[in-house]
């Protein structure tokens, strides 16, 4: 039974573009057949506590004397890691907040990126290697090549680093830009570009969900 882990982090509950796109991904996934299940984690509705103890960054065997995280925090970390492990594909809504990640999503990353557990350290295990993850990033402005914002997107690159380079997951990126073109006067002239970006993103999430949900 192919299982999707559907994660959102936008603080906007009604008009969020990333929520609409991850929702479309999940809908396309479900439409592939009854066996296509979806597990939901909404990091804004049900935020995780910030990582309470640095010891959680290391597998228990790698911790130093005195690094003894709270049992409840360890249990939460184990639950979050198991949720990814149990999923065949992960889709993550990652809006740009202040050129970076929503803190709710960063907290999730801090729990699941663990030396010696999900990242090879003293042993070669890399349990998430090859697992597809689709990052859906919405942003008010544009950061395309040749624009003033070029090179200042600190939302997608850290996710590619952690999930792709470090955890070894197979990362796909879908971007919807200029989502504030309807709201901010200086961007109004770019409304057409915003619509094109949104349509292209919708097409990409449908194609990715159908492709990843039917691969053998
Ligand atoms: C707290 C906050 C910070 C933001 N910072 C940026 C930013 O640095 N650059 C940008 O282009 N848009 C920024 N925006 C606009 C959002 O990226 C944009 O509204 C996007 O569509 C949010 O995703 P959502 O539609 O899924 O909620 C910010 C919005 C919020 C609420």
Coordinates of C-alpha atoms in Angstrom, one line a residue, residues 56-147:
X56 CA 18.8 14.5 20.5
X57 CA 21.0 15.4 17.5
X58 CA 22.9 12.1 18.2
X59 CA 22.0 8.5 18.4
X60 CA 21.9 7.4 22.1
X61 CA 25.2 5.5 21.7
X62 CA 27.0 8.7 20.5
X63 CA 25.9 10.9 23.3
X64 CA 28.4 12.2 25.9
X65 CA 28.1 11.7 29.6
X66 CA 25.4 14.0 30.8
X67 CA 23.5 14.2 27.5
X68 CA 20.3 12.6 28.7
X69 CA 17.3 13.9 26.8
X70 CA 13.9 13.7 28.4
X71 CA 12.1 10.3 27.6
X72 CA 9.1 12.1 26.1
X73 CA 11.2 14.1 23.7
X74 CA 13.0 10.9 22.6
X75 CA 9.6 9.2 22.1
X76 CA 8.5 12.1 19.9
X77 CA 11.7 12.0 17.9
X78 CA 11.2 8.3 17.4
X79 CA 7.6 8.8 16.3
X80 CA 8.6 11.5 13.7
X81 CA 11.4 9.3 12.3
X82 CA 9.1 6.3 12.1
X83 CA 6.5 8.4 10.2
X84 CA 9.0 9.1 7.5
X85 CA 10.3 5.6 7.5
X86 CA 6.8 4.2 7.0
X87 CA 6.0 6.5 4.0
X88 CA 6.9 5.8 0.4
X89 CA 6.8 9.4 -0.6
X90 CA 6.9 12.7 1.4
X91 CA 5.5 16.0 0.3
X92 CA 6.4 19.1 2.3
X93 CA 4.8 22.6 2.0
X94 CA 7.6 25.0 2.7
X95 CA 6.7 28.7 2.3
X96 CA 9.5 31.3 2.3
X97 CA 9.4 33.1 5.7
X98 CA 12.0 35.9 5.9
X99 CA 14.1 34.3 3.2
X100 CA 14.2 31.1 5.2
X101 CA 12.0 28.3 6.6
X102 CA 9.0 28.6 8.9
X103 CA 10.3 27.8 12.3
X104 CA 7.7 25.0 12.6
X105 CA 9.3 23.2 9.7
X106 CA 12.8 23.8 11.0
X107 CA 11.8 22.2 14.3
X108 CA 10.7 19.1 12.4
X109 CA 14.1 19.0 10.6
X110 CA 15.9 19.3 13.9
X111 CA 14.1 16.2 15.2
X112 CA 14.6 13.9 12.2
X113 CA 18.2 14.7 11.2
X114 CA 20.1 12.6 13.7
X115 CA 23.7 11.6 13.5
X116 CA 24.0 7.8 13.7
X117 CA 20.3 7.2 13.2
X118 CA 19.2 8.8 10.0
X119 CA 22.6 10.1 8.9
X120 CA 25.6 7.8 8.6
X121 CA 28.2 8.5 11.3
X122 CA 30.0 5.5 12.9
X123 CA 27.9 3.1 10.8
X124 CA 26.8 3.3 7.1
X125 CA 23.0 3.1 7.7
X126 CA 21.1 5.7 5.8
X127 CA 17.5 4.6 6.2
X128 CA 15.8 7.3 4.1
X129 CA 18.3 7.0 1.1
X130 CA 16.4 7.1 -2.2
X131 CA 13.0 7.9 -0.7
X132 CA 11.3 10.6 -2.8
X133 CA 10.5 13.9 -1.1
X134 CA 8.8 16.8 -2.9
X135 CA 9.4 20.3 -1.6
X136 CA 6.6 22.7 -2.5
X137 CA 7.9 26.2 -1.8
X138 CA 5.7 29.3 -2.1
X139 CA 7.1 32.8 -2.0
X140 CA 5.7 36.4 -2.3
X141 CA 8.4 37.7 -4.5
X142 CA 10.6 36.2 -7.2
X143 CA 14.1 34.8 -6.8
X144 CA 14.7 33.8 -10.4
X145 CA 18.0 34.3 -12.1
X146 CA 18.6 37.9 -13.1
X147 CA 16.2 39.3 -10.5

